[in-house]
Amino acid sequence: MTRLSQLLLPTEREPPADAEAVSHKLMVRAGLVRQIGSGLWSWLPAGWRVHQKVVQIIREEIDAIGGQEMLMPVLQPAEAWHRTGRYEIDELLKLKDRKGAEMVLAMTHEECVTTHVAQVVRSYRDLPFSLYHFQVKERDEPRPRAGVLRTREFIMKDAYSFDRDQAGLRASYDAYATAYARIFERTGLEWYSVESDVGMMGGSAAHEYMAPCRAGENEVALAPGYAANVEVASAQAQPVDVPAPLPAPEAVQTPAATTIDAVARLLELPAGALLKAFPIVIADDRGFVLVVVRGDHRVNEIKLANALGSPWRAATDGDVSARLGPPGFIGPVGADVTVLLDEGVDSEGGYVVGANQADRHLRGVKPGRDFDFERVDVRVVEAGDSVGGHPITIEPAIEVGNIFQLGTRYSEPLGATYLDEDGAQRPIVMGSYGIGPARIVAAAVEQFSDEKGISWPRALAPWDVEIVALGRSGSGELAAAEGLYRDLRAIGLDVLLDDRAAGPGAKFADAELLGIPLRLTVGRRSLDSGRAEAQRRRGLEDVEGGVALDGAAEAVTELWRTLP
RNA sequence: CGGGAUGUAGCUCAGCCUGGUAGAGCACCGCGUUUGGGACGCGGGGGUCGUCGGUUCGAAUCCGGCCAUCCCGACCA
């Protein structure tokens, strides 16, 4: 259906009252998507065309590295999820069938694909290979937001690689990284890959593919040659003026000053001249430890968990009082606990720390002399910190894809093993690779829209060309537009013809809102000279002279190739 | 899960404070005019005022419960 007069394209002049994100507003206004519940969206015909364009790009590039497309069900027995321990995840939707059997709606497909592979693969000769599908994912998100950016149901391309060992996995991982670079390059998005947290997935390495945009939920630290999710980023701290150490720690009265701010103000020092003591309890036998960062820094909980290699919790006031002193006045000096000192703390300085006594701090404290410590890197990086001598910037981005080296996280509990040349049974080494097409669509809207509407990269546009036919029905303009429409379609262009009875203003406004990269206008201004006007959507630039109707197909194809 | 807000026509909203016939603009239908930047005239259709309960002679309006949706935060295999 490519005649606007017959297309279900419900454009709106006003954005939804409660929409905040640009992509949310524009995708609804342009008639691409409609909401049916919180985090639940339908894709209308024009929007679905964009989604399908993304899907096709992904399919071609994953096929090119030997991925095999298949399809697995969303509704699954709960058993495998019990075995992998993921049944306990809150986001997993659980239900029972009519016989009372426990079922789940899959949030990804590791359990299913690994179960099949466990049944099928017997020998190292069966490896390696990789499988993928495009399938709906269900997640009981605590807070869906920003239109299609974070939803409870969405289509994901999820791929899984199966190798005999870590070296094989690395090769598969690299192949996917290469394919992903081609995919995101082809979409026309601005993007980059970043180091990311391996999270509860386990495994040894992970990268995320990020599209920078305002509505993004992630923060990325960037410097020349460096890009990392702030969750895991490391950088050189900005210097701060710290007094020289005193010959020995000296007590100062700090009545009721329980915060870094209050102490800094009282002693007229920058916050960075203080040390912040963050007491935690580690889940393993290390127990209670004191994490110490510079006063102007914050502890990064993910980096801390990774540095510890174990889950942890913040210590309670009771723990703190029993082991150190009154909360608000604790510090590392004289404490009978392990001290983990963040790399942002210069050990030559003389810092102010809590004295482990009420209303009292110590100053002139030198790490190493006045307390023992182990070095860790557990702080949140900040804009202006540096990497390789370059200051970093931090910008929001939307995660559009990720690649994970899973290892044996799923193959072991699900019994996916093979026999090697020596007849030894070994677990299959897996990787998993996701892409969210809907997020690519939304990111494109975020990155390239202007005050008039969307401006699609040509690779994602729902149609290649929009023809705006002016003049009333029965006029020569409409007839000429119909002829142009036939000619362009004949050579394989995707063409949308605005043949509605609406006025010119409404047609132009809708064309700009929908954002098709090339607009051809057929009206009496240019028809007399046998031409159609042409305008690029990006920047709304007119093409000098337009295109001649005679031989238009070739001219338009050439023009289309020059578009972003 | 914590904080904030909102539910009135397809959309954006007014009306609520101070209880008494449910409104506007856009959209839609009919007729006519109009066709290069969201046209105009005339006529018309459309709403359990989220829901349940309470107060009252009378509730969109006051009170309470619930539900839904959005925003901020937490969370985000």
XYZ file of C-alpha atoms (C1' of nucleotides) in Angstrom:
641
model
C 0.000 0.000 0.000
C 1.859 3.044 -1.124
C -0.887 5.512 -1.863
C -1.362 7.825 1.065
C -5.068 8.052 0.283
C -5.368 4.381 1.228
C -2.616 4.044 3.838
C -3.356 3.847 7.568
C -1.065 6.668 8.608
C -2.723 8.499 11.507
C -0.557 11.605 11.851
C -1.213 14.000 14.708
C -0.522 17.685 15.096
C -0.031 17.348 18.826
C 2.299 14.949 20.605
C 0.835 12.731 23.349
C 0.322 14.888 26.429
C 2.647 12.873 28.625
C 5.426 12.151 26.119
C 8.858 13.434 27.006
C 11.360 11.856 24.615
C 11.648 13.223 21.078
C 11.346 9.760 19.560
C 8.245 9.034 21.618
C 6.560 12.246 20.439
C 7.539 11.962 16.799
C 6.929 8.258 16.319
C 3.387 8.708 17.631
C 2.800 11.948 15.722
C 4.077 10.448 12.474
C 1.700 7.502 12.802
C 4.413 4.864 13.193
C 3.407 3.359 16.529
C 0.492 3.359 18.976
C 0.404 2.424 22.631
C -1.993 -0.197 23.994
C -0.712 -0.318 27.573
C 2.285 0.679 29.639
C 5.337 -0.468 27.710
C 3.179 -2.189 25.085
C 3.246 -0.827 21.552
C 1.754 -1.703 18.219
C 3.672 -0.923 15.049
C 1.441 0.628 12.410
C 2.171 0.008 8.723
C 4.691 2.813 8.172
C 6.514 2.092 11.421
C 6.622 -1.611 10.717
C 8.267 -0.941 7.349
C 11.095 0.841 9.173
C 11.381 -1.992 11.677
C 11.552 -4.483 8.809
C 14.294 -2.494 7.095
C 16.377 -2.777 10.245
C 15.613 -6.482 10.539
C 16.700 -7.114 6.965
C 20.032 -5.334 7.426
C 20.716 -7.416 10.526
C 19.669 -10.636 8.798
C 21.975 -10.045 5.836
C 25.004 -9.330 7.987
C 24.476 -12.206 10.433
C 23.917 -14.572 7.528
C 27.166 -13.277 6.048
C 29.162 -14.574 9.026
C 27.411 -17.924 8.894
C 24.662 -17.409 11.444
C 21.691 -19.736 10.871
C 18.244 -18.222 11.283
C 15.609 -20.227 13.140
C 12.638 -19.566 15.441
C 11.995 -20.508 19.057
C 8.790 -20.042 21.063
C 8.118 -17.288 23.568
C 5.988 -19.545 25.765
C 8.193 -22.157 27.369
C 8.156 -24.736 30.144
C 9.691 -23.352 33.331
C 11.936 -26.338 33.944
C 15.079 -25.170 32.169
C 14.688 -21.778 33.837
C 14.710 -23.471 37.211
C 17.885 -25.292 36.253
C 19.718 -22.125 35.242
C 18.422 -20.242 38.284
C 16.764 -17.575 36.206
C 13.257 -18.526 37.289
C 13.809 -16.288 40.311
C 14.280 -13.121 38.236
C 11.511 -10.610 38.962
C 11.328 -9.442 35.349
C 10.499 -12.961 34.175
C 6.792 -13.377 33.492
C 5.503 -16.626 34.949
C 2.206 -18.368 34.315
C 0.491 -21.724 34.445
C -1.206 -23.603 31.650
C -4.601 -25.321 32.023
C -2.976 -28.413 33.475
C -1.296 -26.310 36.117
C 2.179 -26.729 34.599
C 4.610 -23.897 35.275
C 5.381 -21.873 32.168
C 7.335 -18.716 31.473
C 7.327 -16.079 28.764
C 10.922 -15.920 27.627
C 12.946 -12.748 28.221
C 15.739 -14.181 26.041
C 16.361 -17.650 24.640
C 19.491 -19.082 26.216
C 17.539 -21.817 28.007
C 15.699 -22.913 24.903
C 18.574 -22.818 22.441
C 20.959 -24.509 24.861
C 18.451 -27.269 25.551
C 18.229 -28.037 21.838
C 21.983 -27.908 21.393
C 22.452 -30.197 24.394
C 20.237 -32.777 22.686
C 21.859 -32.480 19.289
C 25.572 -31.889 19.708
C 27.659 -34.960 20.571
C 31.139 -34.368 19.199
C 33.735 -31.672 18.703
C 33.104 -32.361 15.005
C 29.653 -30.731 15.422
C 31.225 -27.457 16.526
C 31.390 -24.534 16.024
C 28.167 -22.951 14.762
C 25.830 -20.137 15.609
C 22.063 -19.736 15.602
C 19.852 -16.703 15.705
C 16.268 -15.580 15.485
C 14.086 -12.523 15.615
C 11.563 -13.123 18.338
C 9.402 -11.320 20.833
C 10.879 -10.922 24.308
C 8.715 -10.414 27.390
C 9.965 -8.554 30.426
C 7.936 -7.373 33.367
C 9.782 -4.077 33.495
C 9.371 -2.071 36.702
C 9.244 1.122 34.682
C 8.716 1.192 30.931
C 9.579 4.588 29.493
C 10.166 6.843 26.506
C 7.906 5.219 23.929
C 9.541 2.181 22.354
C 12.900 2.735 24.060
C 12.077 0.650 27.113
C 9.101 -1.657 26.750
C 7.728 -4.803 28.312
C 7.459 -6.601 25.002
C 9.827 -6.129 22.089
C 11.435 -7.974 19.233
C 15.074 -8.834 19.636
C 17.583 -10.381 17.309
C 19.312 -12.781 19.633
C 22.151 -14.946 18.417
C 24.083 -17.682 20.175
C 27.473 -19.120 19.312
C 28.665 -22.592 20.289
C 32.355 -23.395 20.448
C 34.555 -26.072 21.930
C 36.826 -23.733 23.873
C 37.678 -20.184 24.835
C 39.753 -19.618 21.691
C 36.816 -20.667 19.551
C 34.532 -18.354 21.480
C 36.907 -15.455 20.915
C 36.832 -16.102 17.183
C 33.022 -16.216 17.187
C 32.891 -13.099 19.310
C 35.182 -11.262 16.917
C 33.063 -12.358 13.959
C 29.971 -10.939 15.622
C 31.816 -7.738 16.481
C 32.680 -7.383 12.788
C 29.107 -8.075 11.700
C 27.775 -5.601 14.244
C 30.072 -2.893 12.941
C 28.700 -3.489 9.439
C 25.127 -3.504 10.697
C 25.338 -0.251 12.612
C 27.320 1.397 9.859
C 24.618 0.434 7.365
C 21.805 1.817 9.503
C 23.240 5.310 9.153
C 23.251 5.811 12.911
C 25.947 7.540 14.848
C 27.233 4.718 17.081
C 30.164 3.262 18.934
C 30.961 0.159 20.918
C 31.930 0.384 24.557
C 33.286 -1.912 27.190
C 30.461 -2.974 29.437
C 29.699 -4.804 32.619
C 29.275 -8.552 32.282
C 26.582 -8.277 34.929
C 24.730 -11.285 36.267
C 25.225 -13.015 32.914
C 28.634 -14.035 34.070
C 31.240 -14.610 31.430
C 34.456 -12.840 30.727
C 33.947 -10.019 28.241
C 31.142 -7.875 26.939
C 30.659 -4.917 24.707
C 27.651 -2.723 24.214
C 26.759 -0.866 21.039
C 25.624 2.619 21.831
C 23.767 5.251 19.848
C 24.289 8.639 21.480
C 21.072 10.586 21.991
C 19.391 12.683 24.633
C 16.789 10.125 25.602
C 19.452 7.486 26.251
C 19.380 5.666 29.564
C 23.086 4.894 29.637
C 26.023 7.169 30.251
C 29.149 6.697 28.210
C 32.601 8.048 29.020
C 34.459 9.127 25.881
C 37.985 10.213 25.086
C 40.052 9.863 21.922
C 40.491 6.106 21.513
C 38.397 5.361 24.593
C 34.710 4.589 25.088
C 33.226 2.832 28.082
C 29.947 2.593 29.871
C 30.227 4.739 33.004
C 29.269 1.569 34.888
C 32.764 0.214 34.224
C 34.797 3.232 33.067
C 38.198 4.011 34.569
C 40.055 7.289 34.308
C 42.708 9.417 35.934
C 41.096 11.629 38.573
C 41.289 15.394 38.317
C 43.843 16.789 40.759
C 42.698 18.498 43.930
C 44.564 20.664 46.439
C 45.380 18.478 49.418
C 47.501 19.812 52.291
C 50.789 18.052 53.015
C 50.627 15.319 55.671
C 51.236 16.421 59.279
C 53.960 14.641 61.258
C 51.172 12.620 62.816
C 47.362 12.641 62.571
C 45.883 15.472 64.583
C 42.406 15.410 66.078
C 40.006 18.244 65.301
C 36.609 18.905 66.825
C 33.838 18.640 64.212
C 30.595 18.754 66.199
C 27.616 17.326 64.325
C 29.535 17.420 61.034
C 28.517 14.024 59.669
C 28.744 14.759 55.954
C 31.691 15.476 53.675
C 30.162 18.848 52.857
C 29.781 19.862 56.484
C 33.334 18.860 57.421
C 34.806 20.535 54.326
C 32.993 23.762 55.107
C 33.955 23.680 58.770
C 37.646 23.136 58.046
C 37.631 25.335 54.915
C 39.021 22.586 52.706
C 37.891 21.270 49.323
C 35.828 18.077 49.548
C 38.659 16.305 47.720
C 40.977 16.881 50.690
C 38.783 14.574 52.743
C 38.460 10.815 52.506
C 35.029 9.238 52.333
C 34.717 5.943 54.192
C 32.129 3.564 52.789
C 31.627 0.536 55.043
C 30.393 -2.636 53.381
C 29.877 -6.288 54.133
C 31.102 -8.736 51.475
C 29.131 -11.926 50.994
C 32.197 -14.166 51.266
C 34.460 -14.684 54.318
C 36.110 -11.271 53.986
C 33.044 -9.834 55.739
C 33.222 -6.240 56.919
C 35.611 -3.960 54.994
C 36.035 -0.235 54.591
C 36.079 1.224 51.076
C 37.767 4.629 50.992
C 37.436 7.137 48.147
C 38.294 10.809 47.830
C 35.670 13.065 49.437
C 34.543 14.512 46.105
C 34.221 11.084 44.485
C 31.430 8.537 44.528
C 31.632 4.780 44.874
C 30.601 2.929 41.711
C 28.655 -0.069 42.963
C 29.170 -2.131 39.818
C 32.910 -1.512 39.716
C 33.031 -2.351 43.407
C 31.256 -5.671 42.888
C 33.599 -6.479 39.998
C 36.683 -5.508 42.027
C 35.536 -7.685 44.921
C 34.511 -10.563 42.691
C 31.623 -11.095 45.040
C 28.273 -9.539 45.933
C 28.245 -7.050 48.792
C 25.877 -4.875 50.779
C 26.224 -1.572 52.525
C 26.961 -2.054 56.217
C 24.187 -1.177 58.627
C 24.627 1.482 61.314
C 24.758 -1.392 63.782
C 27.677 -3.044 61.930
C 29.460 0.311 61.784
C 29.029 1.150 65.463
C 30.211 -2.291 66.495
C 33.319 -2.337 64.301
C 34.414 1.310 64.037
C 32.537 4.078 65.720
C 29.574 6.404 65.345
C 28.264 6.618 61.750
C 29.282 9.927 60.219
C 32.655 9.938 61.975
C 34.268 6.740 60.786
C 37.660 6.469 59.135
C 40.509 4.076 58.338
C 43.022 5.160 61.012
C 43.401 2.670 63.826
C 40.558 0.568 62.491
C 40.869 -3.160 62.716
C 39.385 -3.762 59.283
C 40.616 -4.238 55.746
C 40.827 -0.884 53.947
C 40.305 -0.750 50.167
C 41.670 2.574 48.921
C 40.512 3.941 45.598
C 43.111 4.814 42.973
C 41.802 8.374 42.885
C 43.423 8.985 46.282
C 46.991 10.331 46.044
C 48.931 8.637 48.837
C 51.261 11.625 49.279
C 48.495 13.890 50.608
C 47.512 14.728 54.161
C 43.797 14.009 54.335
C 40.974 14.597 56.764
C 39.295 11.370 57.883
C 36.753 10.387 60.498
C 38.304 9.639 63.923
C 35.880 6.815 64.805
C 34.737 8.993 67.710
C 31.714 11.266 67.867
C 32.212 14.865 66.722
C 35.834 14.321 65.848
C 37.971 13.975 62.702
C 41.699 13.529 62.119
C 43.708 15.689 59.764
C 47.117 15.371 58.133
C 46.492 11.661 57.595
C 48.838 9.980 55.104
C 47.675 6.732 53.515
C 50.246 3.967 53.989
C 51.826 5.619 56.999
C 48.725 6.030 59.108
C 46.746 3.100 57.805
C 47.371 0.055 55.605
C 45.367 -0.437 52.470
C 44.827 -2.418 49.304
C 44.436 -0.421 46.080
C 41.201 -0.732 44.142
C 39.512 1.171 41.308
C 35.938 1.606 42.423
C 34.936 5.223 41.862
C 32.498 6.736 39.386
C 34.407 8.616 36.693
C 33.448 12.222 36.061
C 33.578 14.540 33.076
C 37.012 16.166 33.056
C 38.871 13.108 34.366
C 41.417 11.954 31.831
C 42.350 8.893 29.842
C 45.727 8.829 28.111
C 46.111 12.505 28.888
C 42.826 13.475 27.247
C 39.887 14.738 29.282
C 36.786 12.567 29.043
C 33.289 13.691 28.253
C 30.202 11.857 29.426
C 27.167 11.644 27.204
C 23.850 9.821 27.259
C 23.333 6.990 24.797
C 20.842 4.272 24.038
C 22.043 0.694 24.050
C 21.104 -0.789 20.677
C 23.034 -4.038 20.886
C 25.416 -6.085 22.961
C 27.771 -9.011 22.659
C 28.652 -11.310 25.553
C 31.186 -14.046 26.069
C 28.920 -16.310 28.095
C 31.303 -19.189 28.607
C 29.617 -22.179 30.235
C 27.031 -20.242 32.243
C 24.190 -22.096 30.451
C 25.863 -25.135 28.945
C 26.799 -26.507 32.369
C 23.406 -26.407 34.115
C 21.662 -27.589 30.948
C 24.149 -30.337 30.150
C 25.291 -29.054 26.767
C 28.520 -30.987 26.327
C 30.593 -32.631 23.601
C 33.284 -35.282 23.443
C 36.723 -34.096 22.399
C 39.373 -36.042 20.460
C 40.411 -37.811 23.654
C 36.879 -38.876 24.470
C 36.639 -36.400 27.336
C 33.266 -34.752 27.938
C 33.489 -30.965 27.931
C 30.966 -28.154 28.263
C 30.221 -26.150 25.134
C 31.512 -22.588 25.335
C 28.844 -20.075 24.391
C 28.453 -16.463 23.377
C 25.274 -14.436 23.067
C 24.628 -11.448 20.861
C 21.576 -9.179 20.983
C 20.209 -6.304 18.937
C 16.966 -4.393 19.509
C 15.613 -3.220 16.137
C 13.016 -0.970 17.791
C 15.763 0.863 19.626
C 17.634 1.401 16.376
C 14.473 2.923 14.930
C 13.966 5.180 17.953
C 17.648 6.149 18.054
C 17.485 7.184 14.394
C 14.512 9.405 15.191
C 16.352 10.875 18.181
C 19.535 11.555 16.254
C 18.137 13.004 13.055
C 14.886 14.778 13.795
C 14.359 18.517 13.618
C 11.510 20.850 14.555
C 9.506 19.670 11.520
C 9.759 15.973 12.244
C 11.760 12.878 11.443
C 14.632 12.704 8.950
C 15.364 9.048 8.241
C 18.711 7.768 7.084
C 17.904 6.378 3.650
C 18.698 2.831 4.805
C 15.860 2.896 7.333
C 13.241 5.104 5.676
C 9.821 3.485 5.275
C 9.877 4.567 1.624
C 12.730 5.816 -0.540
C 10.819 8.653 -2.129
C 7.594 10.539 -1.410
C 5.747 12.151 -4.291
C 3.510 15.032 -3.290
C 0.826 15.527 -5.898
C -0.667 19.006 -5.806
C -3.810 20.110 -7.541
C -7.290 18.694 -7.251
C -8.307 15.310 -8.514
C -8.719 15.260 -12.275
C -6.035 17.899 -12.656
C -2.977 17.478 -14.820
C -0.754 17.579 -11.726
C -2.236 14.434 -10.272
C -2.024 12.620 -13.599
C 1.635 13.595 -13.972
C 2.333 12.471 -10.397
C 0.719 9.111 -11.140
C 2.984 8.705 -14.167
C 6.067 9.536 -12.103
C 4.901 7.084 -9.434
C 4.672 4.274 -12.005
C 8.074 5.071 -13.498
C 9.863 5.090 -10.143
C 8.208 1.894 -8.961
C 9.073 0.183 -12.206
C 12.794 0.350 -11.439
C 12.351 -0.876 -7.887
C 12.174 2.255 -5.775
C 9.859 2.231 -2.764
C 7.563 5.138 -3.460
C 4.858 6.772 -1.375
C 2.400 8.853 -3.372
C 0.472 11.544 -1.537
C -2.669 11.496 -3.644
C -4.989 12.724 -0.910
C -7.524 15.457 -1.441
C -5.818 17.534 1.261
C -4.352 20.971 0.683
C -0.682 21.579 -0.057
C 0.123 22.749 3.452
C -1.159 19.574 5.029
C 0.735 17.410 2.535
C 4.030 19.202 3.018
C 3.672 19.147 6.790
C 2.956 15.415 6.822
C 5.855 14.701 4.474
C 8.239 16.556 6.761
C 6.833 14.784 9.807
C 7.168 11.326 8.242
C 10.706 12.092 7.145
C 11.157 10.207 3.862
C 14.622 11.252 2.646
C 13.605 12.542 -0.793
C 10.455 14.481 -1.647
C 9.292 15.116 -5.183
C 6.617 17.739 -5.672
C 4.460 17.692 -8.778
C 2.633 20.981 -9.202
C 1.954 23.595 -11.784
C 5.091 25.602 -10.895
C 7.379 23.087 -12.507
C 5.028 20.909 -14.522
C 4.939 23.382 -17.409
C 8.645 22.787 -17.916
C 8.170 19.024 -17.564
C 9.841 18.748 -14.194
C 9.141 17.812 -10.575
C 10.720 19.714 -7.701
C 12.970 17.720 -5.423
C 13.932 18.309 -1.810
C 16.190 16.395 0.526
C 14.591 15.886 3.928
C 17.894 16.198 5.816
C 18.328 19.952 6.102
C 15.286 20.539 3.851
C 17.574 21.402 0.928
C 16.053 21.887 -2.495
C 17.720 20.066 -5.353
C 18.618 22.666 -7.949
C 16.298 22.363 -10.939
C 14.482 19.319 -9.581
C 14.188 16.312 -11.896
C 12.812 16.017 -15.407
C 9.739 13.806 -15.615
C 11.137 12.309 -18.770
C 13.814 9.885 -17.566
C 12.973 10.604 -13.949
C 13.604 7.075 -12.688
C 17.324 7.124 -13.439
C 17.746 10.696 -12.208
C 15.956 9.935 -8.938
C 17.970 6.780 -8.393
C 21.168 8.768 -8.809
C 19.907 11.442 -6.454
C 18.862 8.861 -3.868
C 22.382 7.429 -3.835
C 23.729 10.786 -2.686
C 21.466 10.923 0.353
C 22.720 10.288 3.900
C 9.494 -0.283 45.197
C 9.925 5.310 46.931
C 8.553 10.461 45.262
C 5.486 13.612 41.990
C 1.453 14.237 38.601
C -2.713 13.128 35.499
C -7.457 10.518 34.081
C -13.675 14.966 30.773
C -15.300 13.477 22.639
C -10.415 10.287 18.126
C -6.303 14.288 19.745
C -4.902 18.704 22.786
C -7.455 20.821 26.718
C -11.185 24.125 29.618
C -15.008 23.318 33.305
C -13.830 21.295 39.478
C -11.759 26.010 43.894
C -17.572 28.169 44.938
C -22.264 21.010 43.608
C -27.693 22.541 39.790
C -28.849 21.401 31.332
C -21.126 18.583 29.814
C -17.894 22.674 26.631
C -13.797 24.714 23.012
C -10.131 24.034 19.137
C -8.503 20.367 15.877
C -10.331 15.774 13.711
C -14.953 13.332 11.633
C -19.921 13.280 8.330
C -23.121 16.146 4.448
C -23.498 20.297 0.853
C -21.009 24.269 -1.536
C -16.648 27.190 -2.422
C -11.174 26.484 -2.292
C -5.912 23.872 -4.018
C 1.989 25.849 -3.685
C 2.635 25.695 3.352
C -1.860 22.511 8.247
C -8.444 26.808 3.721
C -13.664 28.881 4.269
C -19.161 28.975 4.912
C -23.600 26.478 6.423
C -25.551 22.140 8.622
C -24.551 17.596 11.545
C -22.783 13.200 14.517
C -19.937 11.809 18.724
C -18.663 11.708 25.797
C -20.690 5.305 31.294
C -16.669 12.889 32.879
C -11.196 6.018 34.698
C -13.865 2.906 38.368
C -16.377 1.589 42.922
C -18.371 3.572 47.132
C -19.669 7.792 50.469
C -21.820 12.812 51.500
C -26.083 15.483 49.327
C -32.709 16.850 47.234
C -28.854 16.848 43.432
C -21.803 15.027 42.147
C -17.448 15.866 36.279
C -17.183 19.170 40.671
C -16.680 17.472 47.739
C -14.594 12.830 50.553
C -12.475 7.723 50.498
C -10.856 3.081 48.199
C -9.250 0.884 43.793
C -7.510 0.885 38.667
C -4.814 3.011 34.693
C -1.118 6.169 32.486
C 3.110 9.451 32.586
C 7.532 11.826 34.845
C 11.884 11.566 38.529
C 14.570 8.001 41.342
C 15.651 2.769 42.564
C 15.860 -1.369 39.343
C 17.305 -2.810 34.338
C 19.110 -10.994 32.675
